[in-house]
PDB file of C-alpha atoms in Angstrom:
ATOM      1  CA  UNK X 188     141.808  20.513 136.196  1.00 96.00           C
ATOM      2  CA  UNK X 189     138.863  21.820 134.054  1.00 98.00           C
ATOM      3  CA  UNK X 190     139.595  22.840 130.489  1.00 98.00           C
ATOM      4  CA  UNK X 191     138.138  24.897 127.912  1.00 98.00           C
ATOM      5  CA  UNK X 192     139.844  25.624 124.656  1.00 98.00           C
ATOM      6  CA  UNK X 193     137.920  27.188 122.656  1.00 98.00           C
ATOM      7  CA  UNK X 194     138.778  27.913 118.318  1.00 98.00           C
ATOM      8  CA  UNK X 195     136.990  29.106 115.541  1.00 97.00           C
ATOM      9  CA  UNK X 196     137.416  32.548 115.468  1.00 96.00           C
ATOM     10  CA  UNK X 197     138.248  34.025 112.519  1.00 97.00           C
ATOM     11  CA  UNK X 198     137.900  37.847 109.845  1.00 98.00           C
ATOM     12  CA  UNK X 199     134.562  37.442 108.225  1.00 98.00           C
ATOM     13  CA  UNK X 200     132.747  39.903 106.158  1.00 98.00           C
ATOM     14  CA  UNK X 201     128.968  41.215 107.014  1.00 98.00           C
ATOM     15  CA  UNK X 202     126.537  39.190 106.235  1.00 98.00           C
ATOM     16  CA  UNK X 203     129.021  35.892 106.486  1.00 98.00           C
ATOM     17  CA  UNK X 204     129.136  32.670 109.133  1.00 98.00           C
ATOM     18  CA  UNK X 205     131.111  31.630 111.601  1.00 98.00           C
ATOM     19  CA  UNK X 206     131.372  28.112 113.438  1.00 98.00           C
ATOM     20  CA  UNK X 207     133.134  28.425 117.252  1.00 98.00           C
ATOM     21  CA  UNK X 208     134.127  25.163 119.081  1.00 98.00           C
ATOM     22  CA  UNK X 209     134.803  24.497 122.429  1.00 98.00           C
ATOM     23  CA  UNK X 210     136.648  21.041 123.808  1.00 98.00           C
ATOM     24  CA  UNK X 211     135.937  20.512 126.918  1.00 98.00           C
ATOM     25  CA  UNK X 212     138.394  18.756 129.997  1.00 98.00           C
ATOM     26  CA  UNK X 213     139.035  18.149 133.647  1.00 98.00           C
ATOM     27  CA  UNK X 214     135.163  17.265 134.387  1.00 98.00           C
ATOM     28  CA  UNK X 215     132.128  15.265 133.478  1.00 98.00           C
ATOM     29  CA  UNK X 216     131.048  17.610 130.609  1.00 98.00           C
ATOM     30  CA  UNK X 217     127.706  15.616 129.821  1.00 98.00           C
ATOM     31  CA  UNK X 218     126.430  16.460 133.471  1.00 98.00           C
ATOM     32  CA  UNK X 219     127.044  20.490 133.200  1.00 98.00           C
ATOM     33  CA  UNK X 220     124.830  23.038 131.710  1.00 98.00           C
ATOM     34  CA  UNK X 221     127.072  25.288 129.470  1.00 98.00           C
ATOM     35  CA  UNK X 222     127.015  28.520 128.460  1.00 98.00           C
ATOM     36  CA  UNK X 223     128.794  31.032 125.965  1.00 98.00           C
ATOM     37  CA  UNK X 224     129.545  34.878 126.947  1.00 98.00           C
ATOM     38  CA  UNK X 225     130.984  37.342 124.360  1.00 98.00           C
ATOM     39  CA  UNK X 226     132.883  40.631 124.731  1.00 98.00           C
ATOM     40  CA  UNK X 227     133.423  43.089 122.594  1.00 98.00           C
ATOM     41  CA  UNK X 228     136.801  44.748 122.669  1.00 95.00           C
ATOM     42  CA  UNK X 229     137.111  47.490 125.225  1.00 94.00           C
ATOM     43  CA  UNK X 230     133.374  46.653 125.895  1.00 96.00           C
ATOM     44  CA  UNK X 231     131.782  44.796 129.060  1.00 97.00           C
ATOM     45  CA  UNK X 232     130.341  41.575 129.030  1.00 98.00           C
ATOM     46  CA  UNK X 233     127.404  40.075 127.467  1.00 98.00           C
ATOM     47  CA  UNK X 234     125.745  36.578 127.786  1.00 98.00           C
ATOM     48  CA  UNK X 235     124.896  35.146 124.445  1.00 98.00           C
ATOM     49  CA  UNK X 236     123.307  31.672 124.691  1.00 98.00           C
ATOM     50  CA  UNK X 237     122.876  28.571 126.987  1.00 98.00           C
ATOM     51  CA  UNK X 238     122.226  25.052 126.482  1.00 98.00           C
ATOM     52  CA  UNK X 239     121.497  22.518 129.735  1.00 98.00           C
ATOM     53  CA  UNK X 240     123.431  19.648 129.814  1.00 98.00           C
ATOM     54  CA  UNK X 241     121.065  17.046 127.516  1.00 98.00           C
ATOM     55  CA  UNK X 242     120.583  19.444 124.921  1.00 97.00           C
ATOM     56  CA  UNK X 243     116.740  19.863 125.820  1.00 98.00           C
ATOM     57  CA  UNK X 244     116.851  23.719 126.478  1.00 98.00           C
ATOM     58  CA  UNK X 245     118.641  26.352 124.771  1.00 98.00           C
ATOM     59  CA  UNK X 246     118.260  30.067 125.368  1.00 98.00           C
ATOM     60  CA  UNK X 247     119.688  33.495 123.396  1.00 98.00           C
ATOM     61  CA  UNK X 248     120.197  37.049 123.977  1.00 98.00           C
ATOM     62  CA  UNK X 249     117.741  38.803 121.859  1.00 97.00           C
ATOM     63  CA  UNK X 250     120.611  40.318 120.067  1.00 98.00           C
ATOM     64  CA  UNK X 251     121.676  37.111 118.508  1.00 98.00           C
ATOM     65  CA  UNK X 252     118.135  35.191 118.556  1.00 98.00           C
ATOM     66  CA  UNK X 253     117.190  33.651 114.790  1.00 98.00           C
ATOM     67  CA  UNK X 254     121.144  33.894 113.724  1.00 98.00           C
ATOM     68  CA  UNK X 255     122.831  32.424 116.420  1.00 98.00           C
ATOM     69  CA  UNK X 256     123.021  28.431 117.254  1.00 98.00           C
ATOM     70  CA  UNK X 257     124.247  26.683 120.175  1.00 98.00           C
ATOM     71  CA  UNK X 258     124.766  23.264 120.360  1.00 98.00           C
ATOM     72  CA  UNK X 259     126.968  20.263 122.117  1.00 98.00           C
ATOM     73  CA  UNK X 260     128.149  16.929 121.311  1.00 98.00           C
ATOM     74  CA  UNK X 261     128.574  15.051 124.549  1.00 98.00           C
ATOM     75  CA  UNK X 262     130.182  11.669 123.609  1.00 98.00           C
ATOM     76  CA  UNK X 263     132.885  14.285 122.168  1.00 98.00           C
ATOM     77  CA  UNK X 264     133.182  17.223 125.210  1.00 98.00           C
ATOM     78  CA  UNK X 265     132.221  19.927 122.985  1.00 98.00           C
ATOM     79  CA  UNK X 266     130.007  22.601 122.697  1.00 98.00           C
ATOM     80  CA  UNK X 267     129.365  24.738 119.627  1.00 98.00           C
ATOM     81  CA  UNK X 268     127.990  27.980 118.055  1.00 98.00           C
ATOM     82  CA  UNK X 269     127.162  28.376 114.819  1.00 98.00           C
ATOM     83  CA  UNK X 270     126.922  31.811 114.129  1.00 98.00           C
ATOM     84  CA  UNK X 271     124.905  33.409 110.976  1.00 98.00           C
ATOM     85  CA  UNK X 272     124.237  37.015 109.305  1.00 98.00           C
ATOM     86  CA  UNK X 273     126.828  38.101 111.195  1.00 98.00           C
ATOM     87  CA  UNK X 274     126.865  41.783 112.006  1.00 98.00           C
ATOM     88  CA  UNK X 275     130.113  44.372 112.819  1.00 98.00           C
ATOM     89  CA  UNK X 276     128.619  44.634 115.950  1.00 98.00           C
ATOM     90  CA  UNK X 277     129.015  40.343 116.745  1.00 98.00           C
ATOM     91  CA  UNK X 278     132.842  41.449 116.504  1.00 98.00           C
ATOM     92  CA  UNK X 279     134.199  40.055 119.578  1.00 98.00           C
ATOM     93  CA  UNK X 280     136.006  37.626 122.373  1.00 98.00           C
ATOM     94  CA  UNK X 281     134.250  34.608 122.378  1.00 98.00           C
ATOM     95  CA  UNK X 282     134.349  32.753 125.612  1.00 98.00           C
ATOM     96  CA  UNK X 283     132.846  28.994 126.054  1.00 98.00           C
ATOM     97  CA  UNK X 284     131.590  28.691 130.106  1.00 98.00           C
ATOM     98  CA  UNK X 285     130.824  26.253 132.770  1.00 98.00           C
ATOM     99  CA  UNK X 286     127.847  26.322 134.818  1.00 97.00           C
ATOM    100  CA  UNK X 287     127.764  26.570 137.957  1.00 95.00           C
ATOM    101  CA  UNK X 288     125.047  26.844 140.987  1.00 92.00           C
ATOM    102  CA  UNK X 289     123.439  30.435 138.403  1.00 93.00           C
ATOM    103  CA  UNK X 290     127.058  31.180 138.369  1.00 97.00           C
ATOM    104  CA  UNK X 291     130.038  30.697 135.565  1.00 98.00           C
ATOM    105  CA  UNK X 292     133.075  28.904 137.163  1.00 97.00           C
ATOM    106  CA  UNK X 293     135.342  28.076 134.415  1.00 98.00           C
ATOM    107  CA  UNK X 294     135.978  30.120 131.519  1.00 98.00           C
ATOM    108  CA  UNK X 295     138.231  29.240 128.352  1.00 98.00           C
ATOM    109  CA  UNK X 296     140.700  31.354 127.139  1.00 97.00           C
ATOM    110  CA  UNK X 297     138.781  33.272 124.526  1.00 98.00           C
ATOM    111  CA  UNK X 298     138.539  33.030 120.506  1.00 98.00           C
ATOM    112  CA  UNK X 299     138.552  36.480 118.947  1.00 98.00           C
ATOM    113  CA  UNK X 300     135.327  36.916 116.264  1.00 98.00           C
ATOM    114  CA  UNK X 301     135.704  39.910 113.849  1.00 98.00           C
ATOM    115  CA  UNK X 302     133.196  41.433 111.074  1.00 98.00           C
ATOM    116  CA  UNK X 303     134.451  43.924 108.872  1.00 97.00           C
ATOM    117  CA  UNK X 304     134.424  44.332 104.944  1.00 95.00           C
TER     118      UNK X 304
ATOM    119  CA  UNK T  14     114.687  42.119 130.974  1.00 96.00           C
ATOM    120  CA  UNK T  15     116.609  42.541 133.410  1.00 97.00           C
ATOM    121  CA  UNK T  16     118.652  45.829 134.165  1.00 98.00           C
ATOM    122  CA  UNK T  17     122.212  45.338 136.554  1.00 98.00           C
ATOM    123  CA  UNK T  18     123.226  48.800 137.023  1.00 98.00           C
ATOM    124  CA  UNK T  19     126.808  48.667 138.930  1.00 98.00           C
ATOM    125  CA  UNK T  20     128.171  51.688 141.446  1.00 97.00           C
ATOM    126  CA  UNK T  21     130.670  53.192 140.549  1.00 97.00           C
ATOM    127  CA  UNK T  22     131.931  52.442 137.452  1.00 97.00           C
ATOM    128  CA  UNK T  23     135.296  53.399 138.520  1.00 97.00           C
ATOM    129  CA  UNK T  24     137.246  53.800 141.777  1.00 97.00           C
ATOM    130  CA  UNK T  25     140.601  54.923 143.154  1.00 96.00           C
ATOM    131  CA  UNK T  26     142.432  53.187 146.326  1.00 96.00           C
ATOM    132  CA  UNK T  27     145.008  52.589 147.923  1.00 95.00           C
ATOM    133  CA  UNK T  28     146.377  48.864 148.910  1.00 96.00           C
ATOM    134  CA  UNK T  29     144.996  48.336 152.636  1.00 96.00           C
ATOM    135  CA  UNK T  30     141.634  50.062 151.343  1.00 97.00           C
ATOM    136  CA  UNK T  31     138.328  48.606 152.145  1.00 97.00           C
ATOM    137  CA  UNK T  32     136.399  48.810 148.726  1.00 98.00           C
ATOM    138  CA  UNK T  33     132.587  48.624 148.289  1.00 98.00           C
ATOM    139  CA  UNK T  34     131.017  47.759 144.835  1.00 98.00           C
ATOM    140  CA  UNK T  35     126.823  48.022 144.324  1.00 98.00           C
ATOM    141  CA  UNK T  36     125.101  46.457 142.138  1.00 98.00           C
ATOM    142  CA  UNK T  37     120.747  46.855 141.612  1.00 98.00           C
ATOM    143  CA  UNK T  38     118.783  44.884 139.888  1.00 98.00           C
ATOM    144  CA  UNK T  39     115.927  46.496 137.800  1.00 98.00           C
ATOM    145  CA  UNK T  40     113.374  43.413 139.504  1.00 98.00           C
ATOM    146  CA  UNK T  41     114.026  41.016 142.338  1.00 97.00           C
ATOM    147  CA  UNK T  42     116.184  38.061 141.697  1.00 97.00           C
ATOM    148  CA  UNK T  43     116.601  36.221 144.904  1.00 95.00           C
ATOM    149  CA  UNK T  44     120.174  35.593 145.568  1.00 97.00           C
ATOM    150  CA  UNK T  45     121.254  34.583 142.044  1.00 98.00           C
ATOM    151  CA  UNK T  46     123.848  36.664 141.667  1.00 98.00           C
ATOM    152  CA  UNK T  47     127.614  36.504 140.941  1.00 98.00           C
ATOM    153  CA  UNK T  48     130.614  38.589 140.960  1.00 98.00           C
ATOM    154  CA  UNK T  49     133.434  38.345 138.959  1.00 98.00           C
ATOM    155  CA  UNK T  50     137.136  39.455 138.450  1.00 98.00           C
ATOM    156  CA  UNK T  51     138.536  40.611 134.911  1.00 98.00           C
ATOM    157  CA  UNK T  52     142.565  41.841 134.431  1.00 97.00           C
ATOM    158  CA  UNK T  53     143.264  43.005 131.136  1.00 95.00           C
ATOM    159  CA  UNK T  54     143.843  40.082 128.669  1.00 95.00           C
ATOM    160  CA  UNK T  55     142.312  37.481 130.962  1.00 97.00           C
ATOM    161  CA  UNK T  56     138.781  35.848 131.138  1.00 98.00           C
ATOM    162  CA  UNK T  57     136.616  36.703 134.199  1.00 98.00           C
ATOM    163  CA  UNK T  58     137.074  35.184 137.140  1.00 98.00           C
ATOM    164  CA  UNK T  59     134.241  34.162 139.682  1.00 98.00           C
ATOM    165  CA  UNK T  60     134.965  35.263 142.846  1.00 98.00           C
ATOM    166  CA  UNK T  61     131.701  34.949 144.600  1.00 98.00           C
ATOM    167  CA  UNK T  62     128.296  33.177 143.542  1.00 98.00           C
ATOM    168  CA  UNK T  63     124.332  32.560 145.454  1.00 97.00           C
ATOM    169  CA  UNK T  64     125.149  36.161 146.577  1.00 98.00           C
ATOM    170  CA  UNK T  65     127.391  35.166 149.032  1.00 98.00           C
ATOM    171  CA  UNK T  66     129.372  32.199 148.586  1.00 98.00           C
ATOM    172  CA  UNK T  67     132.936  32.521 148.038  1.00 98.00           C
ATOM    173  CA  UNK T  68     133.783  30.192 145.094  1.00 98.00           C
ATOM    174  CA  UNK T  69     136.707  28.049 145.991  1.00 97.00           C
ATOM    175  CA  UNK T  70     140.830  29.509 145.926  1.00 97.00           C
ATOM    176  CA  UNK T  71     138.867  32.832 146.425  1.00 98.00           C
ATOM    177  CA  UNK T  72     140.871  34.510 149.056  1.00 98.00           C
ATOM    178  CA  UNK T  73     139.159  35.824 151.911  1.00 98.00           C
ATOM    179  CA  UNK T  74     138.767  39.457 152.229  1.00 98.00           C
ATOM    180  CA  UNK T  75     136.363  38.943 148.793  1.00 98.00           C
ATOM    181  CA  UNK T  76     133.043  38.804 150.347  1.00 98.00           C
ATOM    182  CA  UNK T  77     129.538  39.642 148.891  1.00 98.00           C
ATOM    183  CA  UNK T  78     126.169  40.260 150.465  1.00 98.00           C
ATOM    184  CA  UNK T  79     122.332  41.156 149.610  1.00 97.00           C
ATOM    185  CA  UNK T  80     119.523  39.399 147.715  1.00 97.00           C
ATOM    186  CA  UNK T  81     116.052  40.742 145.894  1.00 97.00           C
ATOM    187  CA  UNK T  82     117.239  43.716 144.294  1.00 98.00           C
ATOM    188  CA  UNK T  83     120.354  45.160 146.484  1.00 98.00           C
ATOM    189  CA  UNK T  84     123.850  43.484 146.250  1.00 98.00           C
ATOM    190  CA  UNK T  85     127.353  44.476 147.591  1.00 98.00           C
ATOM    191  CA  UNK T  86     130.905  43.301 146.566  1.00 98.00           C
ATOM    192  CA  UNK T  87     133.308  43.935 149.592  1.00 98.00           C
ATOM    193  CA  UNK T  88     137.353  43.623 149.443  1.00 98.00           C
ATOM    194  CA  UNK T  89     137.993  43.912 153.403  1.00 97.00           C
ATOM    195  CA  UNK T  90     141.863  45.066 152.478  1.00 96.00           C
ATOM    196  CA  UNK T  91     142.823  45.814 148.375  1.00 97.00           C
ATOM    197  CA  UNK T  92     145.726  44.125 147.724  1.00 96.00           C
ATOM    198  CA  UNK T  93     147.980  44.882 145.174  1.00 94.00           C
ATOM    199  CA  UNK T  94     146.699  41.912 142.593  1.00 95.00           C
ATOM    200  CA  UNK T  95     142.976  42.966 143.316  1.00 97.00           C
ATOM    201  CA  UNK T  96     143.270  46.299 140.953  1.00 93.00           C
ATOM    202  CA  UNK T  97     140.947  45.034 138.070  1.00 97.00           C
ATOM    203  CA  UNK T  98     137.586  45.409 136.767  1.00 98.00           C
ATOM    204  CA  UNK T  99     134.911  43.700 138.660  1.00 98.00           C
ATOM    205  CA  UNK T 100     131.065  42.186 137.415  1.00 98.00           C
ATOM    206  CA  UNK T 101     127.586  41.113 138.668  1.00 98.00           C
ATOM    207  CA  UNK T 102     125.818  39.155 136.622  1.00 98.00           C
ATOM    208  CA  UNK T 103     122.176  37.540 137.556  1.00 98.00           C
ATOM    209  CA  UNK T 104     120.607  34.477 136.920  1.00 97.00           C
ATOM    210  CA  UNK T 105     117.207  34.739 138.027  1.00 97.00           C
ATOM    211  CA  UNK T 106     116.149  35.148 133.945  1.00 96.00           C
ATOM    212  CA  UNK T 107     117.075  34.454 130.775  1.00 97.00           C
ATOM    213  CA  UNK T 108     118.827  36.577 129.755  1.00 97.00           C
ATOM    214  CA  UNK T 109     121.129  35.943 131.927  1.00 98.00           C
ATOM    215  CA  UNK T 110     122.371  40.010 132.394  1.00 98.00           C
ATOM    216  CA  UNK T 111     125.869  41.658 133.711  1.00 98.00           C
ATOM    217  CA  UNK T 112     126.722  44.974 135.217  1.00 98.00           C
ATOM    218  CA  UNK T 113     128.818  47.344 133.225  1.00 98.00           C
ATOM    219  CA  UNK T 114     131.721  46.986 135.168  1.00 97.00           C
ATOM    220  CA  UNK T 115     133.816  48.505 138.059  1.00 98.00           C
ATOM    221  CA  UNK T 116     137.397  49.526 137.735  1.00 98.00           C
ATOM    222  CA  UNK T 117     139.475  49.552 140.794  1.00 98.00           C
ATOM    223  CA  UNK T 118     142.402  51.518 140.223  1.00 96.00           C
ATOM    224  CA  UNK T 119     145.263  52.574 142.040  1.00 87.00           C
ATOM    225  CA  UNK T 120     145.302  55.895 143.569  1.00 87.00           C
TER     226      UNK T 120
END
């Protein structure tokens, strides 16, 4: 059964960083593009970043472009974000995502991101 | 990039109701699309991805159609556990884009 648990999340003021993990279960995570998707609360969904499954290509919404980093350690299962200057507006759910065929199969369970002084 | 502008953003029905959700994209995008399932609390939930393929455990009466710029999200008969909010995304682009969400509720 595929896995993602995803941790992290945390209060942090304006202006402060953030580091979100994501282990990674139930499949061959070094042959899957991944991807992370954020919502904020009462809000819709927005994709924030991509990385294919070697760690060759990343991509970011422009929203978080220049603050935002995603990264993965395969030998581990895990895939990161390091998140910097963070904004009110980054306040969200957090979700870590499979790919799948342009699609998002598996989804974790969340980790909850909040800016506020 | 690209714009995913979903119709309606809300609906009422009845169980037994056939339901039709739109979704047009702002420039073509083939047939990468998806739809998704969200309940309150919960992640998403893909229901249907390449336009039309019904991801696996998906029941049924889920079925989605259209490619370029014109998609539709059908539920043949709402059942009771279908009243949720529903999402296209595409991923013809980075970035990758969703639609602002249907609500199916219960009339």
């Amino acid at each position: 059964e595929v896995q993602l648990v995803e941790s992290g999340g945390a209060l942090v003021q304006p202006g402060g960083s953030l580091r979100l993990s994501c282990a990674a279960s139930g499949f061959t995570f070094s042959d899957y593009n991944m991807h992370w998707v954020r919502q904020a609360p009462g809000k819709g969904l927005e994709w924030v970043s991509y990385i294919d499954s070697r760690s060759r290509s990343t991509n970011y919404a422009d929203s978080v472009k220049g603050r935002f980093t995603i990264s993965r350690d395969n030998a581990k299962s895990s895939l990161y974000l390091q998140m910097n200057s963070l904004r009110v507006e980054d306040t969200a759910i957090y979700y870590c995502v499979k790919d799948f065929n342009w699609s998002l199969d598996h989804w974790g369970q969340g980790t909850l991101g909040t800016v506020s002084s | 990039d690209i714009q995913m502008t979903q119709s309606p953003s809300s609906v009422s029905a009845s169980v037994g109701d056939r339901v039709t959700i739109t979704c047009r994209a702002s420039q073509g995008i083939s047939s990468r699309l998806a739809w998704y399932q969200q309940k309150p609390g919960k992640a998403p939930k893909l229901l249907i991805y390449a336009a039309s393929s019904l991801q696996s455990g998906v029941p049924s009466r889920f079925s989605g159609s259209g490619s370029g710029t014109d998609f539709t999200l059908t539920i043949s008969s709402l059942q009771p556990e279908d009243f949720a909010s529903y999402f296209c995304q595409q991923a013809n682009n980075f970035p990758w884009t969703f639609g602002q969400g249907t609500k199916v509720e219960i009339k």
